[in-house]
Coordinates of C-alpha atoms in Angstrom, one line a residue:
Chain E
X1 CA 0.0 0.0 0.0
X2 CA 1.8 3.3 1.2
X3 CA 5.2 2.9 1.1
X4 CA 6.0 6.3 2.1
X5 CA 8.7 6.9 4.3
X6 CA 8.2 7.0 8.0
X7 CA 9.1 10.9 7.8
X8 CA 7.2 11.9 4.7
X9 CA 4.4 14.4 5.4
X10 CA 1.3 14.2 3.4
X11 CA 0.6 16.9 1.4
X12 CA -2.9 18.0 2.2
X13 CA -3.6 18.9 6.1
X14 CA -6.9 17.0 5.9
X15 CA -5.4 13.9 4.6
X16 CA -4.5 10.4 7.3
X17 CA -1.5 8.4 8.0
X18 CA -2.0 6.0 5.3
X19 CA -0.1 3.4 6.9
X20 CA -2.9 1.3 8.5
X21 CA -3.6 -2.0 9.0
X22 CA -6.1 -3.5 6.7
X23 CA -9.7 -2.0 7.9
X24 CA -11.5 -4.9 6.0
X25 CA -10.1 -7.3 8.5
X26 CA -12.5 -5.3 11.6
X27 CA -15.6 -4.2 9.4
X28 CA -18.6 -6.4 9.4
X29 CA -18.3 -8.1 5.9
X30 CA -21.8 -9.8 5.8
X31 CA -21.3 -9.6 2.0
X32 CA -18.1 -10.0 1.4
X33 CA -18.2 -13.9 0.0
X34 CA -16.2 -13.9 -3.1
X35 CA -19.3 -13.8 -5.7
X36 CA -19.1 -16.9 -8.1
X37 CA -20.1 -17.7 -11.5
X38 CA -20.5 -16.1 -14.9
X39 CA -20.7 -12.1 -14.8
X40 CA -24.8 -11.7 -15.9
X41 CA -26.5 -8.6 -16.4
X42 CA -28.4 -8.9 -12.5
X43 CA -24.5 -9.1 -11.4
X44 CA -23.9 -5.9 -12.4
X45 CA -26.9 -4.2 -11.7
X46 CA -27.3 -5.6 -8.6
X47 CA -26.0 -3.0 -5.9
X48 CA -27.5 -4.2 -2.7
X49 CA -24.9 -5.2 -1.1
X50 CA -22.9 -1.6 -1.1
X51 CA -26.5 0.7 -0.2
X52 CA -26.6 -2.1 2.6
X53 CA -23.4 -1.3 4.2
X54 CA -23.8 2.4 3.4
X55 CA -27.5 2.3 5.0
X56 CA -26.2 0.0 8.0
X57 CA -23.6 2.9 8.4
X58 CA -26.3 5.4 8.9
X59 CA -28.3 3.5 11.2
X60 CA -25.6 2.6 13.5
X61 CA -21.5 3.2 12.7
X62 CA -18.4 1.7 15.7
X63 CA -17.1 5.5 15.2
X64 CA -19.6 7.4 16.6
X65 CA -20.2 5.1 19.6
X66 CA -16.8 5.8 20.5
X67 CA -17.7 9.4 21.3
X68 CA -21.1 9.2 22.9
X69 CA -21.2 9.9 26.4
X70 CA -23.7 8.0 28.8
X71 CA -26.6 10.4 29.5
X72 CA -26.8 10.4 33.6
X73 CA -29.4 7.4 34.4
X74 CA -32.0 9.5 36.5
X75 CA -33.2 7.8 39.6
X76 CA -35.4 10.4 41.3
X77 CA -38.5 8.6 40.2
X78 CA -40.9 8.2 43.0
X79 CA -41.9 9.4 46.0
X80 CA -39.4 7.8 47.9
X81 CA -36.3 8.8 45.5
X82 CA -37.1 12.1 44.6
X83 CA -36.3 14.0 48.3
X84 CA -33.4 11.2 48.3
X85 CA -32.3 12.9 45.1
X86 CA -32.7 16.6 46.0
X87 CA -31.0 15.9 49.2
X88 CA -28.2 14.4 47.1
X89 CA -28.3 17.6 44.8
X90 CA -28.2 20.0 48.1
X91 CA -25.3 18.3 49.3
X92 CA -23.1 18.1 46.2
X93 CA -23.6 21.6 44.9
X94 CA -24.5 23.1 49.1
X95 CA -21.7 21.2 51.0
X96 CA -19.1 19.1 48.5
X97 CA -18.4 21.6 46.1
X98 CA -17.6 24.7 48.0
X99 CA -15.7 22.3 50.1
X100 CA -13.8 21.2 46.9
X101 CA -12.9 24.5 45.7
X102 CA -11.7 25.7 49.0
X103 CA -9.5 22.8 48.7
X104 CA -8.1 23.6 45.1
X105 CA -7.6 27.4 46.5
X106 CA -6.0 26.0 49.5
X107 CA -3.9 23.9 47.2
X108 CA -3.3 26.4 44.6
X109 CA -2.1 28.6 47.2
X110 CA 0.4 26.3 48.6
X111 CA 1.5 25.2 45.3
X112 CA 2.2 29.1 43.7
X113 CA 3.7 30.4 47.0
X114 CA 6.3 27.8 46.4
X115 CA 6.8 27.2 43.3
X116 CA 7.5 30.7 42.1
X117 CA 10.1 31.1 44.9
X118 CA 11.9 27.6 43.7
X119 CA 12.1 28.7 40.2
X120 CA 13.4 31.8 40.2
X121 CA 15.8 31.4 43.7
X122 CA 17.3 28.1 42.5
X123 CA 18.3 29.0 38.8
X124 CA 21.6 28.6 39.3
X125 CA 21.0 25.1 41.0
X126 CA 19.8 23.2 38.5
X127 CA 19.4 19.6 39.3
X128 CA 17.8 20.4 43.1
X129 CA 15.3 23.0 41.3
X130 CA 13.9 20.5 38.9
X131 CA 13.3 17.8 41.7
X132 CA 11.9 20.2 43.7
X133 CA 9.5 21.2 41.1
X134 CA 8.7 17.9 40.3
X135 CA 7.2 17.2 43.8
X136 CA 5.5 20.4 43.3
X137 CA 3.5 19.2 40.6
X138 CA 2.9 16.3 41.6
X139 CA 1.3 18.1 44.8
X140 CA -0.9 20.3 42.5
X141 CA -1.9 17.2 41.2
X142 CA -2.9 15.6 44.4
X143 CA -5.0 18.9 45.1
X144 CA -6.9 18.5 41.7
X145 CA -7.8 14.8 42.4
X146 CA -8.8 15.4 45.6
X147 CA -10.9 18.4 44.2
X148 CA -13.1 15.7 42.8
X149 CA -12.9 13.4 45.6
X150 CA -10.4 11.3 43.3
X151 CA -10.2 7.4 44.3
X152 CA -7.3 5.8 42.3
X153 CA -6.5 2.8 42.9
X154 CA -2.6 2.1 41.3
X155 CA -2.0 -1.2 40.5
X156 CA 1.3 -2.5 39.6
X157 CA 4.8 -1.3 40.1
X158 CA 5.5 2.4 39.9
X159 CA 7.0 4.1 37.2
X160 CA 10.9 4.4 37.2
X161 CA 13.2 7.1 35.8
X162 CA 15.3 5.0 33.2
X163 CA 15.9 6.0 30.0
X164 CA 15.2 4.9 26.8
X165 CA 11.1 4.2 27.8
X166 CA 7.9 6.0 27.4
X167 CA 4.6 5.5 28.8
X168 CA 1.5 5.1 26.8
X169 CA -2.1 5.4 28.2
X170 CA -6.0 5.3 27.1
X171 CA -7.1 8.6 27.0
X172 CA -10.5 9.4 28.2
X173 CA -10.0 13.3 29.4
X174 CA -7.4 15.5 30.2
X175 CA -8.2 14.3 33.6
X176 CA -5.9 11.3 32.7
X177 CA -3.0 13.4 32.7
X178 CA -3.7 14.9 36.2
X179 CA -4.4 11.4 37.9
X180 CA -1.2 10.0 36.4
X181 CA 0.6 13.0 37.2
X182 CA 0.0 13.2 40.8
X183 CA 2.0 9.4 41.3
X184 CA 4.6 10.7 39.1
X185 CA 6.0 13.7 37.6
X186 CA 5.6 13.0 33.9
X187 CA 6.4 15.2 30.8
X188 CA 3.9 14.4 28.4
X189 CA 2.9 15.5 24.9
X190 CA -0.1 17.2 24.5
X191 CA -2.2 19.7 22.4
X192 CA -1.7 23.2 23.1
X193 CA -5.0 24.4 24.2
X194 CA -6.1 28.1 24.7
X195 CA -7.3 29.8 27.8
X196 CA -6.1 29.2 31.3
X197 CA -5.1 25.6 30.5
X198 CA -2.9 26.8 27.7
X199 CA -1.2 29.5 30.7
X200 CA -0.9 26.5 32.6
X201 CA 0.7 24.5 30.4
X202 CA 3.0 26.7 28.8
X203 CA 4.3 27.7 32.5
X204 CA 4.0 25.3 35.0
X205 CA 4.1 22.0 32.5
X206 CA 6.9 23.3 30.6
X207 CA 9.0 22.6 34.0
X208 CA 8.3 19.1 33.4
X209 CA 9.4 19.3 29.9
X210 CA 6.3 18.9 28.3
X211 CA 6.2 18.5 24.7
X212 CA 3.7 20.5 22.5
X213 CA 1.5 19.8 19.3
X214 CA -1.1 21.1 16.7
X215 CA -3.2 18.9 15.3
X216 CA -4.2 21.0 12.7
X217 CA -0.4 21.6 11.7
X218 CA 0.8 19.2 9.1
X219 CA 4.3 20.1 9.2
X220 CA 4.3 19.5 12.9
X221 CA 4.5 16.2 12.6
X222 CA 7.8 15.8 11.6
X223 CA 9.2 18.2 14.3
X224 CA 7.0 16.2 17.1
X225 CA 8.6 13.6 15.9
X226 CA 12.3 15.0 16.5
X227 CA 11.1 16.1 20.1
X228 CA 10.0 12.8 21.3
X229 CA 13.5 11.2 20.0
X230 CA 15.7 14.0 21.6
X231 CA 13.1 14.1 24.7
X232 CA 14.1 9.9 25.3
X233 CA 17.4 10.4 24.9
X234 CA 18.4 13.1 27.5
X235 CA 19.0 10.7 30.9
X236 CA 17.4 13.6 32.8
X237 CA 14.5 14.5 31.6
X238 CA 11.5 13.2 32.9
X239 CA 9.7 10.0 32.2
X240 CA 7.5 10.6 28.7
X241 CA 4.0 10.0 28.6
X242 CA 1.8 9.8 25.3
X243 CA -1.7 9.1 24.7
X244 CA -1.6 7.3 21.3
X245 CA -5.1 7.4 20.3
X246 CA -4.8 11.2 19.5
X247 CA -7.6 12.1 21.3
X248 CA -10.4 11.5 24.0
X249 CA -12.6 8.5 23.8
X250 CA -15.3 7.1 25.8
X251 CA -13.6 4.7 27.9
X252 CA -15.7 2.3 26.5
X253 CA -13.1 1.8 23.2
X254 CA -9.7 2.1 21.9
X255 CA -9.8 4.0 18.9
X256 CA -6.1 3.1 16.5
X257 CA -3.1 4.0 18.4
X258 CA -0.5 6.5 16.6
X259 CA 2.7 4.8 15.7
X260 CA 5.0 7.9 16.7
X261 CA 5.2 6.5 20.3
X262 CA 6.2 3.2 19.1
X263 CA 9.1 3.8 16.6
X264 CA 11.2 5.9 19.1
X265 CA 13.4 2.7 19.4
X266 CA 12.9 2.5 23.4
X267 CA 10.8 0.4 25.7
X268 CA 6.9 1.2 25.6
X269 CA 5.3 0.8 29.7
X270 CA 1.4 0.5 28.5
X271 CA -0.6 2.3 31.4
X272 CA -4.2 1.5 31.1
X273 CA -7.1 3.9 33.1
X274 CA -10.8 2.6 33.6
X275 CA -13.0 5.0 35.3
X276 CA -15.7 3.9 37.4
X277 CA -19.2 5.5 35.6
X278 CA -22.0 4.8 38.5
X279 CA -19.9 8.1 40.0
X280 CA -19.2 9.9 36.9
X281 CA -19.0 9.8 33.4
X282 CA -15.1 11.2 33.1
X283 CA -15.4 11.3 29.1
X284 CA -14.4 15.0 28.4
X285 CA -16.2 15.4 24.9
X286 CA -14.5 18.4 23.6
X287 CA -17.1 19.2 21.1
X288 CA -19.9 19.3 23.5
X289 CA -18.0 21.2 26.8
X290 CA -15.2 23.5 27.7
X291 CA -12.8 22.0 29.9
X292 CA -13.7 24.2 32.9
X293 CA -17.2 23.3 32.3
X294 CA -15.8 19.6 32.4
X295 CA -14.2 20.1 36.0
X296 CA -17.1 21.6 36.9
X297 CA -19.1 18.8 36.3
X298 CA -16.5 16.7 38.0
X299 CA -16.4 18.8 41.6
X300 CA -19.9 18.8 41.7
X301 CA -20.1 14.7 41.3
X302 CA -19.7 12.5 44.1
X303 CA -16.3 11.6 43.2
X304 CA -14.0 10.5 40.6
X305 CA -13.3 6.6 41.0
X306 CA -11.0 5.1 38.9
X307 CA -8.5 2.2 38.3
X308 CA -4.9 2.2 36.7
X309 CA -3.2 -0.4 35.8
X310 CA 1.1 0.0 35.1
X311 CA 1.4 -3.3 32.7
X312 CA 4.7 -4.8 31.7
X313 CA 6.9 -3.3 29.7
X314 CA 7.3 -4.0 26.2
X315 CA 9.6 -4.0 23.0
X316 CA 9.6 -4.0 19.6
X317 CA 9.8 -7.9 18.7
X318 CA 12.4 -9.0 15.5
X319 CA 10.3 -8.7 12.8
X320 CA 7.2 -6.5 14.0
X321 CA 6.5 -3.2 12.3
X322 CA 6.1 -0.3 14.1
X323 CA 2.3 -0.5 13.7
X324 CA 1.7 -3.7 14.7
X325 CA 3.6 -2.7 17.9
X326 CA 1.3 -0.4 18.6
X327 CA -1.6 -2.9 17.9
X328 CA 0.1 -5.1 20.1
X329 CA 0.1 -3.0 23.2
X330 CA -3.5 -1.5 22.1
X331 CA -4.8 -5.1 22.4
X332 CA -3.0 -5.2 26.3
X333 CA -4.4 -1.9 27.2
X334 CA -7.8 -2.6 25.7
X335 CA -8.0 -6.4 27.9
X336 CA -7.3 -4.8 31.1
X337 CA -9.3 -2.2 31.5
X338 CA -12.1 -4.3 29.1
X339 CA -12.2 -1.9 26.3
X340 CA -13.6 -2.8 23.3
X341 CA -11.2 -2.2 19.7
X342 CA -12.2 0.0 16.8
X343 CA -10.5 0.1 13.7
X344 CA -10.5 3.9 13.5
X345 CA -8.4 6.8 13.5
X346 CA -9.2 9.2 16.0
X347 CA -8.5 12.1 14.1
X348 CA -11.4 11.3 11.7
X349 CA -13.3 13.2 14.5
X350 CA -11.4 16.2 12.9
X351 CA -11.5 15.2 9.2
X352 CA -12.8 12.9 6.2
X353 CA -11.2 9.4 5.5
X354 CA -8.5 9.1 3.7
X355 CA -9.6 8.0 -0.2
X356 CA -7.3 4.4 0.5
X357 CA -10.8 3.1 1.5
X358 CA -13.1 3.7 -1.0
X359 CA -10.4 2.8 -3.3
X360 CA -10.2 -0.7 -1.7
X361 CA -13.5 -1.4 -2.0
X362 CA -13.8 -0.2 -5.7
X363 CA -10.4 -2.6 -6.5
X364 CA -12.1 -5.7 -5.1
X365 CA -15.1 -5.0 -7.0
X366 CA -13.0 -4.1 -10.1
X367 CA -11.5 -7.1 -9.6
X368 CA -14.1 -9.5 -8.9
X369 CA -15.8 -8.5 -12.1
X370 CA -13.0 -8.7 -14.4
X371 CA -12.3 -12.6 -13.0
X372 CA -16.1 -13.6 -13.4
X373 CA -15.9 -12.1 -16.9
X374 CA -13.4 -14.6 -18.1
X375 CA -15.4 -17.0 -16.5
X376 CA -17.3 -19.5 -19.0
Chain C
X1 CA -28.8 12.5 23.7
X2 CA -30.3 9.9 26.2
X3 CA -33.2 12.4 26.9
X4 CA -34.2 11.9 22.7
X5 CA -37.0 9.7 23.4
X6 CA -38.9 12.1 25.5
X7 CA -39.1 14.5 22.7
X8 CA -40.6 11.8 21.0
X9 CA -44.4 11.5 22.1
X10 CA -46.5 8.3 21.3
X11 CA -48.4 10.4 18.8
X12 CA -45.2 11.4 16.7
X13 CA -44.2 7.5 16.7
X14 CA -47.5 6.8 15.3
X15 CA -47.4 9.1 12.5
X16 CA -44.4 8.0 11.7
X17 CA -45.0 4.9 11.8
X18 CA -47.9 5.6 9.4
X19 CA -46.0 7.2 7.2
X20 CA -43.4 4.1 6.7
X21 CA -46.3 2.0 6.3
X22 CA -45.5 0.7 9.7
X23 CA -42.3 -1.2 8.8
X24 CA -40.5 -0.7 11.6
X25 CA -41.7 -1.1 15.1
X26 CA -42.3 1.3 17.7
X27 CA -38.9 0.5 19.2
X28 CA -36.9 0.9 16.7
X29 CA -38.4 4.2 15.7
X30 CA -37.6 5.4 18.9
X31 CA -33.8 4.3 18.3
X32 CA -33.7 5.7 15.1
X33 CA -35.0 9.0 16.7
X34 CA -31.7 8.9 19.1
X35 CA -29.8 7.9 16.1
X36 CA -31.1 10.6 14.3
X37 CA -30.6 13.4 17.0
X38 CA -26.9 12.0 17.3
X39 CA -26.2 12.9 13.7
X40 CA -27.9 16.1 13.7
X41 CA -25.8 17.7 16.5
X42 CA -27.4 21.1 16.6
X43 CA -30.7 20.2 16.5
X44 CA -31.9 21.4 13.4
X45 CA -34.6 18.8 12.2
X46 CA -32.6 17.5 9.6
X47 CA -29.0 16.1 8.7
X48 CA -26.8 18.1 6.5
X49 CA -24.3 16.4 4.1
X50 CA -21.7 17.2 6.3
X51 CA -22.9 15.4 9.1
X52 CA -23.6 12.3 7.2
X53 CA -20.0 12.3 6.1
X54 CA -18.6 12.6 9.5
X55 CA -19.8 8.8 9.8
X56 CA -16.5 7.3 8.6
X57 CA -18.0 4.0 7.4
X58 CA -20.5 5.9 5.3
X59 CA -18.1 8.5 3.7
X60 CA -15.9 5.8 2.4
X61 CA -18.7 4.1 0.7
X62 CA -18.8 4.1 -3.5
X63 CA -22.6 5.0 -3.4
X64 CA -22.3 7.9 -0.8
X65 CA -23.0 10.9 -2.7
X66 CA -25.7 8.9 -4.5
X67 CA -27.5 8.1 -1.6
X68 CA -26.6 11.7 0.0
X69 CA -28.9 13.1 -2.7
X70 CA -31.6 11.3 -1.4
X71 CA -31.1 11.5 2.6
X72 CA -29.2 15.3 2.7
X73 CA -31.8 17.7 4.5
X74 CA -34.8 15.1 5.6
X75 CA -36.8 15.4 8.3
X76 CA -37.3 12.4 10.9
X77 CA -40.1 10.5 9.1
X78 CA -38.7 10.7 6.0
X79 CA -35.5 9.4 7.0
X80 CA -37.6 6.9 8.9
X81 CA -39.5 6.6 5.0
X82 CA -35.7 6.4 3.5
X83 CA -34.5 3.5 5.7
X84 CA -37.6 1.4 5.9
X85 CA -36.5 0.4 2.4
X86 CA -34.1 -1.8 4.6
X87 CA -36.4 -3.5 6.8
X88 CA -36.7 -7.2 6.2
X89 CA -40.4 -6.7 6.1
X90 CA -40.0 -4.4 3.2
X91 CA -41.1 -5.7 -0.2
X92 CA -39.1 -6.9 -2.8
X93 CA -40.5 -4.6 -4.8
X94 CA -39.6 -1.7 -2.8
X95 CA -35.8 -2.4 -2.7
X96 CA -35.9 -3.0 -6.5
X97 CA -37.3 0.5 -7.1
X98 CA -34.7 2.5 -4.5
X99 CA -32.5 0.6 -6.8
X100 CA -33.9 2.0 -9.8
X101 CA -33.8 5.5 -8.3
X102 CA -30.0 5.1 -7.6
X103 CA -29.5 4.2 -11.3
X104 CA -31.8 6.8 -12.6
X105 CA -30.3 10.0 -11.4
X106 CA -31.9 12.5 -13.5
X107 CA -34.9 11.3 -12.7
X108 CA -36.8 10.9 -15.7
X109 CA -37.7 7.0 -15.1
X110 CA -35.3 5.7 -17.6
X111 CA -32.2 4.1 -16.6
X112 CA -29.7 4.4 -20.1
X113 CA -26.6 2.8 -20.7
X114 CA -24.7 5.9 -19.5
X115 CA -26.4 6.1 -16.3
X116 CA -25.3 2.2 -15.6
X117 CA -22.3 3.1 -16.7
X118 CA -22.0 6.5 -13.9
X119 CA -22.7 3.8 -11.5
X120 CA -20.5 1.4 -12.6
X121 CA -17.5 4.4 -12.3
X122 CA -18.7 5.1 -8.6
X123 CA -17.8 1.6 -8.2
X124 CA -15.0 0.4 -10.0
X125 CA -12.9 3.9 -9.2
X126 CA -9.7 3.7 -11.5
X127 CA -9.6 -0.2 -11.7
X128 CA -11.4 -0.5 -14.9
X129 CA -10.5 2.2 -17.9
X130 CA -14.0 3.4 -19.7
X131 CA -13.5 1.3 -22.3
X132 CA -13.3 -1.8 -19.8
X133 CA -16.6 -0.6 -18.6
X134 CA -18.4 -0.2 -21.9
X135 CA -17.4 -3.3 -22.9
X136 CA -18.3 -5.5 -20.1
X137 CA -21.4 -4.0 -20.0
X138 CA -22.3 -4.1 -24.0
X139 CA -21.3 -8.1 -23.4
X140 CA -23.8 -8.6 -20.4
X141 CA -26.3 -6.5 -22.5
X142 CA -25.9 -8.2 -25.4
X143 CA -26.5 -11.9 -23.5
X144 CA -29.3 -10.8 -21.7
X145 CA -30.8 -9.8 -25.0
X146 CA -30.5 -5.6 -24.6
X147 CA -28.7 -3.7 -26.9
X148 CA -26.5 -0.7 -26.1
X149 CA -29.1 2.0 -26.9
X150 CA -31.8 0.0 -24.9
X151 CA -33.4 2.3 -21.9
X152 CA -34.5 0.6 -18.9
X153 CA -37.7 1.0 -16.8
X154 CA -38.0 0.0 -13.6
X155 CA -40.2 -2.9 -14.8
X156 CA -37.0 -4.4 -16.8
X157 CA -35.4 -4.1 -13.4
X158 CA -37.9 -5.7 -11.8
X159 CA -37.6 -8.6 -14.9
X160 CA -33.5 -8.9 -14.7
X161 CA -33.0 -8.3 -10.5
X162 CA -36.7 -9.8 -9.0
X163 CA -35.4 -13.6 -10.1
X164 CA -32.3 -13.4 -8.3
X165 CA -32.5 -12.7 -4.3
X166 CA -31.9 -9.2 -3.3
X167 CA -31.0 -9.2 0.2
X168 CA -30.6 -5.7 1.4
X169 CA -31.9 -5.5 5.2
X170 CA -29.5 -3.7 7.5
X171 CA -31.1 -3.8 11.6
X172 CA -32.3 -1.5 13.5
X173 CA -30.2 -1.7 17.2
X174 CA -32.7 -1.6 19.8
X175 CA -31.2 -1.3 23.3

């Protein structure tokens, strides 16, 4: 198929990674037996099986369910639940979130009235400034979980500081960052955002030595790319993480992992994150809310509850492409936390499908009718 | 999107129900309501082009801007109408003639030898040259006893497709 170069851009902005593996191989292919027999007129007029798929794709498509968030199950339904309810609604809104954000304050107070100090004080110390700001995020961190009444439970060994690994993770929200980041001080590679997250990031992240991109950039790519490799080398920088789908899903499904994490020659931790949804539905979907209005949401829940998993470690077997890597640890993330596996890019959210597919489906019908016509 | 069906009241099921001469069940009009709300993200009544062709699987089929003629801008019950073409309890008949209506996309209720042939481009991309096309299609023309200038109606299609089992049901997922 594309046997483009690893660091060849494509030319238009609104056009995919064509390296993919096969999408046939996922699709439902109710009609996809090999059609027999002398080419007749009726075989050629016969189109059902293509407006079937195409009107089975309107009615019901593995994309979009990978972006639909659970409407919240209403239970105030009788006479019984509905003060129940109301009481519930008093208390979160009345007593938990002013609680909460007294907390954050609290925390944000702590956190400036130090950290400003240790950054400019220290400049000259280097090595003592960066672990003390380190512990300062990670204390932020702590502040925002418990801002939501976070329970994480870890499971599995910590992360170390070696070099030569990354960590890749399921991304549900940009939640996911701040619950990884409050166990350890990760630099991680994210979209620049505007607004007070983008002040944050460009000031307090950039400590960690975070790593920023713009999806909308095709030439960014390539520099990204450069980053990450000089990021993994460095022996003191911290610990990368990289969400590999792109972008945030349901937590139901894995969308296709991007093979930029997995061709950095170096060992690939899989972190998997499940998030509990009787307590909240974490799935930040960007279209629909701002991020604030996202926290919001989330301090005036009953809590956050989620689990992560730190899997084993693993490398780039003789013989396995960079891609099927990253299908490999996909399929590890996706068993623990019981995800289910879609064949789709994530950034189709943002743009059309790349042509490769309809011009798949037109070669095997090509094909098939050329065979059947030398067919006696 | 989960608060859809309350939009929805039993008399707007009937109706539309009536108006796909009740092919689909109450159910899974309700679940093509949500379905239709999904796709139409602000709300407007109808589903633009666009938002069609934000469903992946759809925009990379052959047929989509064929079938986006006939689906861009509908209201609920006649996308209900649209799709009920592809219940199982739809008639033979019925899919033969949305068939037709692909083919026939000037709408004058002839189906020429160029209009097979449009089709036949929507499907076979740059795999076949046009003169592959023309000439698999003069040969299957010629055995079937047409001609090249022959026009079809949608009795013809009804003559060459109704012997041959047209199976073109898609379900509706009911939760």
């Amino acid at each position: 198929m594309a046997n483009a170069p690893d660091n060849k851009l494509t030319s238009s902005s609104s056009e995919l990674d064509l390296d993919r593996p096969n999408l046939e191989d996922y699709l439902p292919s109710g009609s996809m037996q090999e059609p027999r027999g002398k080419l007749r007129l009726r075989d050629l007029l016969d189109i059902s099986p293509t407006l079937t798929e195409a009107a089975g794709a309107i009615v019901d498509d593995s994309f979009t369910r990978c972006f639909k968030s659970n409407p919240p199950e209403p239970w105030n339904w009788n006479v019984y639940l509905f003060p129940l309810w109301c009481l519930g609604v008093v208390i979160r809104y009345g007593i938990l979130f002013p609680t909460r954000v007294l907390v954050l304050t609290l925390g944000w107070i702590i956190f400036l009235s130090s950290f400003i100090p240790v950054h400019f004080l220290l400049k000259g110390n280097d090595k003592l400034r960066k672990k003390l700001e380190r512990c300062l995020v990670e204390l932020i961190c702590s502040f925002f979980v418990a801002s939501w009444t976070g329970v994480v439970k870890y499971h599995g060994p910590r992360p170390s500081r070696r070099p030569k690994q990354v960590f890749v993770a399921n991304h549900t929200s940009m939640i996911d960052f701040i619950v990884l980041e409050q166990m350890t001080a990760f630099a991680v590679i994210m979209q620049k955002h505007p607004g007070w997250v983008g002040l944050l990031q460009s000031t307090i992240l950039e400590s960690v030595g975070c790593i920023w991109f713009n999806r909308t950039e095709a030439k960014d790519r390539e520099i990204v790319a450069r980053k990450l490799r000089d990021h993994v080398q460095g022996a003191d920088n911290n610990p990368l993480l990289i969400f590999p789908e792109g972008t945030c899903v349901n937590n139901h499904y894995t969308v296709m992992f991007k093979k930029g994490a997995f061709e950095l020659g170096c060992t690939v931790c899989p972190i998997a994150i499940k998030y509990n949804k009787i307590f909240v539905d974490a799935f930040w979907n960007s279209k629909k809310q701002s991020f604030t209005m996202h926290l919001l949401q989330l301090m005036t829940s009953w809590a956050v509850v989620c689990d992560v998993w730190y899997l084993e470690p693993q490398t780039l077997k003789p013989g396995e492409t960079p891609i099927e890597f990253a299908e490999r640890v996909r399929d590890i993330i996706s068993l623990r936390a019981g995800l289910k596996k879609v064949p789709w890019d994530g950034y189709l959210k943002y743009s059309r499908p790349s042509p490769k597919h309809r011009e798949q489906k037109q070669q095997i019908f090509a094909d098939s009718v050329l065979r059947r016509l030398e067919e006696k | 999107m989960g608060s859809a069906s309350s939009m929805l009241t039993q008399y707007d099921i009937e109706e539309v129900q009536e108006h796909c001469n009740k092919l689909f069940s109450q159910q899974e009009i309700v679940s093509l309501y949500q379905r239709f709300c999904q796709l139409d993200r602000n709300a407007k009544g109808f589903i633009s082009a666009d938002e069609f062709l934000s469903v992946p699987e759809f925009a990379m089929n052959p047929l989509s801007q064929r079938l986006l003629k006939m689906v861009d801008g509908l209201n609920f019950k006649d996308f209900v109408a649209f799709l009920s073409t592809f219940s199982a309890k739809a008639s033979l008949q019925q899919k033969i003639e949305l068939i037709f209506k692909v083919y026939d996309s000037d709408c004058n209720g002839k189906v020429t030898f160029n209009d097979i042939i449009e089709v036949l481009k929507d499907l076979t991309g740059s795999f076949m040259s046009d003169k592959q096309r023309e000439q698999v299609l003069s040969h299957v023309l010629q055995e079937a006893g047409y001609t090249r200038e022959s026009s079809f109606l949608l009795e013809d299609f009804v003559k060459v497709l109704g012997s041959s089992s047209i199976k073109m049901d898609v379900e509706i997922p009911v939760d």
